[in-house]
mmCIF file of C-alpha atoms and ligand atoms in Angstrom:
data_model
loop_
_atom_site.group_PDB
_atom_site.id
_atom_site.type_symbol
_atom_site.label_atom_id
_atom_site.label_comp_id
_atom_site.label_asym_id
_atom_site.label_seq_id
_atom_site.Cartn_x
_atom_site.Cartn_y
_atom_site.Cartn_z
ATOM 1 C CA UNK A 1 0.000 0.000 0.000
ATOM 2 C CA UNK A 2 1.547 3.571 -1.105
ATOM 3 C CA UNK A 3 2.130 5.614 1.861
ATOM 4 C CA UNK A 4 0.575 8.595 1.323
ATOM 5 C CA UNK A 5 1.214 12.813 1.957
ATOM 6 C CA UNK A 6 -0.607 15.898 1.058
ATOM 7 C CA UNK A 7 2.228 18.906 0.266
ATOM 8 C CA UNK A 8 3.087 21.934 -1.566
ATOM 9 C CA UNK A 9 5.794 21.221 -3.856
ATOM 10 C CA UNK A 10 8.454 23.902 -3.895
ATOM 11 C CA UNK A 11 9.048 26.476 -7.077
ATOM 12 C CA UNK A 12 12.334 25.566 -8.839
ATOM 13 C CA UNK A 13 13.553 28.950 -7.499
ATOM 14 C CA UNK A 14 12.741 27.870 -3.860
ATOM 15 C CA UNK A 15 14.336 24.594 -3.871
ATOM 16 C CA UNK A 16 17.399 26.414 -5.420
ATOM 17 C CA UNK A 17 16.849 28.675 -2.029
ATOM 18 C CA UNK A 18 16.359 25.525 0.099
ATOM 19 C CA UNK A 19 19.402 23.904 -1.053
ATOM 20 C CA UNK A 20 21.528 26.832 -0.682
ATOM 21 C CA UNK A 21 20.283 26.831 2.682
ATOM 22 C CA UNK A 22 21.367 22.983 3.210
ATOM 23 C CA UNK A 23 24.902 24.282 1.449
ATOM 24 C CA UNK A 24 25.017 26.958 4.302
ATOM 25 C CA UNK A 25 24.399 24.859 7.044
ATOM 26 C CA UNK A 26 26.870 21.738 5.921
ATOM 27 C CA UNK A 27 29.192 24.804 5.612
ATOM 28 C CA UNK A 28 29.068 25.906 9.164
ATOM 29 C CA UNK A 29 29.804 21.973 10.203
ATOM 30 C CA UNK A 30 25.697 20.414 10.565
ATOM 31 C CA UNK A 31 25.936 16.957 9.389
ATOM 32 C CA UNK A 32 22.947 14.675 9.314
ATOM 33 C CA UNK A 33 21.150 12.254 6.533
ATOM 34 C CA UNK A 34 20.698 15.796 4.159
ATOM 35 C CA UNK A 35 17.074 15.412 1.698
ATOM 36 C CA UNK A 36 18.331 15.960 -1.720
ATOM 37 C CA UNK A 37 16.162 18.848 -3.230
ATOM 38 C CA UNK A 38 14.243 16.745 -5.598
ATOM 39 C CA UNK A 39 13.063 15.514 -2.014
ATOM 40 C CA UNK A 40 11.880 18.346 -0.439
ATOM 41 C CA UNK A 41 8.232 19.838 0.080
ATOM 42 C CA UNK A 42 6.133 21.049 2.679
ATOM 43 C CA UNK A 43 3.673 18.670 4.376
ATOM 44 C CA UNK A 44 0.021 19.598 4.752
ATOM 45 C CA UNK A 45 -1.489 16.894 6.187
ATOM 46 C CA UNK A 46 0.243 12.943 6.500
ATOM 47 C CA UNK A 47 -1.920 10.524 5.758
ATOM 48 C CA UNK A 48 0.386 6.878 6.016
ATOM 49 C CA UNK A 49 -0.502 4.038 4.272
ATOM 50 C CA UNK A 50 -3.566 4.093 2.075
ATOM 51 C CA UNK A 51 -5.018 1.990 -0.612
ATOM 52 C CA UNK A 52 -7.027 4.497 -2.635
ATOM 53 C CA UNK A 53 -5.216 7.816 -4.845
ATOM 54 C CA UNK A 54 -7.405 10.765 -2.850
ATOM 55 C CA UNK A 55 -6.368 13.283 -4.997
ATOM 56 C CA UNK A 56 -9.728 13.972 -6.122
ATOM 57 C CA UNK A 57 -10.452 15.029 -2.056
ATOM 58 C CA UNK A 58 -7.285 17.745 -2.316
ATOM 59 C CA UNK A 59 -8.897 21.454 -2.029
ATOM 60 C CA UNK A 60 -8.436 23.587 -5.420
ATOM 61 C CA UNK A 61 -6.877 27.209 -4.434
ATOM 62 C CA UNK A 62 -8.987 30.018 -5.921
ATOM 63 C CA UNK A 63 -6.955 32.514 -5.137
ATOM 64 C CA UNK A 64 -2.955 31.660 -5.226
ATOM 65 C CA UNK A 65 -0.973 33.416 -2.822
ATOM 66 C CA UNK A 66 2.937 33.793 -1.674
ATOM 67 C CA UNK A 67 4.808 32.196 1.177
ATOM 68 C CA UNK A 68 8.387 32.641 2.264
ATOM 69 C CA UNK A 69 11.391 30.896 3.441
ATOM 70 C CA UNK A 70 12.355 31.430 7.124
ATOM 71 C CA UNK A 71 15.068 30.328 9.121
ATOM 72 C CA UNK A 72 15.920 26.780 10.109
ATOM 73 C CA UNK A 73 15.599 25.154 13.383
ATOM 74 C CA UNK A 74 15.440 21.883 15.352
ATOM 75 C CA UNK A 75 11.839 20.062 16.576
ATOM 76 C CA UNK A 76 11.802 18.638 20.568
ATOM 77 C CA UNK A 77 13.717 15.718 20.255
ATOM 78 C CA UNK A 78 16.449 16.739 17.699
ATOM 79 C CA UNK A 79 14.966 14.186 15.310
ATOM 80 C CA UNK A 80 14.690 16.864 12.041
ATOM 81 C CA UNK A 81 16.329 19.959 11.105
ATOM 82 C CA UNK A 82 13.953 22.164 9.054
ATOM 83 C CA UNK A 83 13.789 25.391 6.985
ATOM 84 C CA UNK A 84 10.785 27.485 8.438
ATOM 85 C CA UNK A 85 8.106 28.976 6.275
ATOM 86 C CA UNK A 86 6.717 31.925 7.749
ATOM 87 C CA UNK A 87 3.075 31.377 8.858
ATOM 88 C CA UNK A 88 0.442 33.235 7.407
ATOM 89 C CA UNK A 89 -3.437 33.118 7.658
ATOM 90 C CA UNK A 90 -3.928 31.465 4.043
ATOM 91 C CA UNK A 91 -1.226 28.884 4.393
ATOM 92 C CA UNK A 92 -2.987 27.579 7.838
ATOM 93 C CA UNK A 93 -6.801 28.039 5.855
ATOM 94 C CA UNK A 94 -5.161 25.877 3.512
ATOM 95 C CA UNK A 95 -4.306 23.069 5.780
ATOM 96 C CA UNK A 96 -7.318 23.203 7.739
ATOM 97 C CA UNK A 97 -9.244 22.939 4.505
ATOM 98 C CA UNK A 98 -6.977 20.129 3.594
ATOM 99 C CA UNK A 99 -7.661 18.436 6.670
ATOM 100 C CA UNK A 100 -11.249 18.900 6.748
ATOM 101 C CA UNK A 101 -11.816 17.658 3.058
ATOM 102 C CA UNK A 102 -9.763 13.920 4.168
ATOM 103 C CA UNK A 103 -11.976 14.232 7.489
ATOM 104 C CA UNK A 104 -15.259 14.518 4.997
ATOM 105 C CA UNK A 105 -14.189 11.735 2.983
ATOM 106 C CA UNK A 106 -13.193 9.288 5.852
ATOM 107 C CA UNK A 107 -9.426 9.330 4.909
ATOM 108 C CA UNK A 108 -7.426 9.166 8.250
ATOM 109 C CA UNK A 109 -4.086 11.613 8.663
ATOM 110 C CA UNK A 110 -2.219 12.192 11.502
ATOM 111 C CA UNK A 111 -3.574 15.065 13.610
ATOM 112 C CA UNK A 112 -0.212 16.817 15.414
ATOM 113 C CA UNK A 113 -1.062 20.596 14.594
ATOM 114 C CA UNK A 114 0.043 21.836 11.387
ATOM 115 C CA UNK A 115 3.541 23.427 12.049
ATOM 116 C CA UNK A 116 5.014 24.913 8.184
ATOM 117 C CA UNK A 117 8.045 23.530 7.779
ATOM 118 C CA UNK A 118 10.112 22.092 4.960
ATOM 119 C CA UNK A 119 12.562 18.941 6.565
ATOM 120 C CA UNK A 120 16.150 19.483 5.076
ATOM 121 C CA UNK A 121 17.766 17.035 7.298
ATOM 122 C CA UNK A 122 16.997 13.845 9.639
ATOM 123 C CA UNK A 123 19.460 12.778 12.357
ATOM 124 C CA UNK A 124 21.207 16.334 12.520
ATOM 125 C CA UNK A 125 24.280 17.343 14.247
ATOM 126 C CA UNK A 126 24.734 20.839 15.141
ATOM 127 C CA UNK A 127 28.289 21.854 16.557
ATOM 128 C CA UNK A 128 27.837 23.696 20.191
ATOM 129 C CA UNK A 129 29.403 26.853 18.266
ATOM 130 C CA UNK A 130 26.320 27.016 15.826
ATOM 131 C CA UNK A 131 23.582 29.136 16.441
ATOM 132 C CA UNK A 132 20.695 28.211 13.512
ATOM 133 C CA UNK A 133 19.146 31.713 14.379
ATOM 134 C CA UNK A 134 22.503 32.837 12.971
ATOM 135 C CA UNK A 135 22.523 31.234 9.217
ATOM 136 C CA UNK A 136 21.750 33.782 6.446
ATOM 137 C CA UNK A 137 18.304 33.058 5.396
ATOM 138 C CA UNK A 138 18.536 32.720 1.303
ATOM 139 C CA UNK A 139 15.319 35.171 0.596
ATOM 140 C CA UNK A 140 13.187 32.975 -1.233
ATOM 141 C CA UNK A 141 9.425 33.500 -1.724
ATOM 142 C CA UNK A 142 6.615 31.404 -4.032
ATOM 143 C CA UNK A 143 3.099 31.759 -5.288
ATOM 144 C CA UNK A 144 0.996 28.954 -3.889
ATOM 145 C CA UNK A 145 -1.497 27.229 -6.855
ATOM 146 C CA UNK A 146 -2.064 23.741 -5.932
ATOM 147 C CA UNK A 147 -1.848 20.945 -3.331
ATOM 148 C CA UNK A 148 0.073 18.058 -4.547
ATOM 149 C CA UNK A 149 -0.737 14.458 -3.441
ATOM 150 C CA UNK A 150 2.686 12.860 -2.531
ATOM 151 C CA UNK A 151 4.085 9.264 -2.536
ATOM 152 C CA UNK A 152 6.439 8.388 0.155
ATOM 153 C CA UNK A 153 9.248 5.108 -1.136
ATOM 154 C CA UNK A 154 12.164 3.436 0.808
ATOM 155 C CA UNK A 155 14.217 3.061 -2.307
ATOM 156 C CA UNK A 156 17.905 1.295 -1.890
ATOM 157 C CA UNK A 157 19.772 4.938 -1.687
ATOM 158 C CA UNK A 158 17.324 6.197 0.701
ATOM 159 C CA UNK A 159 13.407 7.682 1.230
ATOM 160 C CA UNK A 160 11.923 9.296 -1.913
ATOM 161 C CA UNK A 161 8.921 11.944 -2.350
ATOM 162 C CA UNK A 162 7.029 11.532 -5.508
ATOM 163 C CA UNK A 163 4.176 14.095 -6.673
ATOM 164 C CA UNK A 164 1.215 11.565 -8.091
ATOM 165 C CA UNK A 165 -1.633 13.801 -8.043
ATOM 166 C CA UNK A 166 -2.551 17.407 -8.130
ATOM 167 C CA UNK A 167 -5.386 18.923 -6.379
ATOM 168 C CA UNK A 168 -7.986 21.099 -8.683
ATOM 169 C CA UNK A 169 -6.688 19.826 -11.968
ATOM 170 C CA UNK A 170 -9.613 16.934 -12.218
HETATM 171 P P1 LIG B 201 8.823 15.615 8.746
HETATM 172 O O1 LIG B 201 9.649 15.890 7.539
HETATM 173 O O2 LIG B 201 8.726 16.742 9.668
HETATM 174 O O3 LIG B 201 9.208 14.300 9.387
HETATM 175 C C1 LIG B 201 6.720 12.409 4.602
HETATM 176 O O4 LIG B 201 7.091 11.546 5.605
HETATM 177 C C2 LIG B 201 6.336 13.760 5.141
HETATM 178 O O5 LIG B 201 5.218 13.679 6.036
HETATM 179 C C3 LIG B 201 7.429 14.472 5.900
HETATM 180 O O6 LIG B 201 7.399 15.823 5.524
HETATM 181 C C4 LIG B 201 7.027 14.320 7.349
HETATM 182 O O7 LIG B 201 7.347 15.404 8.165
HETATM 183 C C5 LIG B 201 5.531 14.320 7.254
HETATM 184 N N1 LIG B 201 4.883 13.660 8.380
HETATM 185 C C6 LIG B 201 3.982 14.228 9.209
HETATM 186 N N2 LIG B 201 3.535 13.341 10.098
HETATM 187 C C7 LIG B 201 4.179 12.188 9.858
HETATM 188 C C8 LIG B 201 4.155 10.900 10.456
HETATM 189 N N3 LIG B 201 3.343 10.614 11.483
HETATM 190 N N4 LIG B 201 4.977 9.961 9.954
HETATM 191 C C9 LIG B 201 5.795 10.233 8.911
HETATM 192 N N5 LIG B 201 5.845 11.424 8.294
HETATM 193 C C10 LIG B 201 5.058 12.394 8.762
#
């Protein structure tokens, strides 16, 4: 059964930013298991392991709007090291609305509070003499037009994210 994710898929521009970011952090001495940017994308809602392709339950956007990069920083637990995006009132109607459409059409996801963030690394290591709140930000922004339906693989060299469906295009 395809595990399955509902995310925004970054702009090529963005990525760029993200990986810079990564380049900037490996710089300063982090370490961990890095995503490659083909990889990365922010999570809306993670649904797990699910026979059927919901893609026809993923919200359309009407109106596309922007969201930007923020800085990076470490969940409880030091299990991921993420790039922020900065929160904004669309980007959490979004999620809700995400959310609520799986709720309507009995597709369980897992219910931790929607937090934006885009994973760059698992297993991190941050030297002592780091401070993340001190790592030039590349300024990266993107205009927000679709939710994508994600496919999450254990391949051989590693996890990979696959877009297989895009909301609003039915
Ligand atoms: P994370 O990067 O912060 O771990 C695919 O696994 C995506 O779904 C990742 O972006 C991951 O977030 C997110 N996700 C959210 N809840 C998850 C869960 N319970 N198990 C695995 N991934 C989860």
């Amino acid at each position: 059964m395809p595990r399955l994710f509902a995310a925004l898929e970054p702009s090529s521009d963005f990525r760029d930013a993200l990986s810079l970011l990564q380049d900037r952090l490996r710089a300063k001495g982090v370490t961990g298991r890095w995503l490659d940017p083909s990889n990365l994308h922010m999570t809306l809602a993670f649904i797990g392991a699910w026979p059927e392709d919901v893609t026809e339950y993923l919200p359309s956007i009407p109106v596309p709007f922007r969201i930007s990069l923020a800085g990076p920083g470490i969940f409880p637990g030091a299990k991921v090291l993420w790039a922020g995006v900065r929160p904004s009132r669309e980007l959490d109607t979004l999620a809700e609305e995400v959310r609520k459409k799986l709720d309507l059409a009995g597709v369980p996801y897992d219910r931790q509070p929607f937090f934006p963030h885009i994973t760059l690394a698992r297993k991190p290591f941050v030297p002592d003499s780091v401070r993340l709140s001190a790592v030039e930000v590349p300024s990266a922004d993107m205009t927000v037009r679709e939710v994508c339906l994600y496919k999450s693989e254990h391949l051989e060299n590693g996890m990979a994210y696959t877009v297989i469906g895009r909301g609003g295009r039915l």
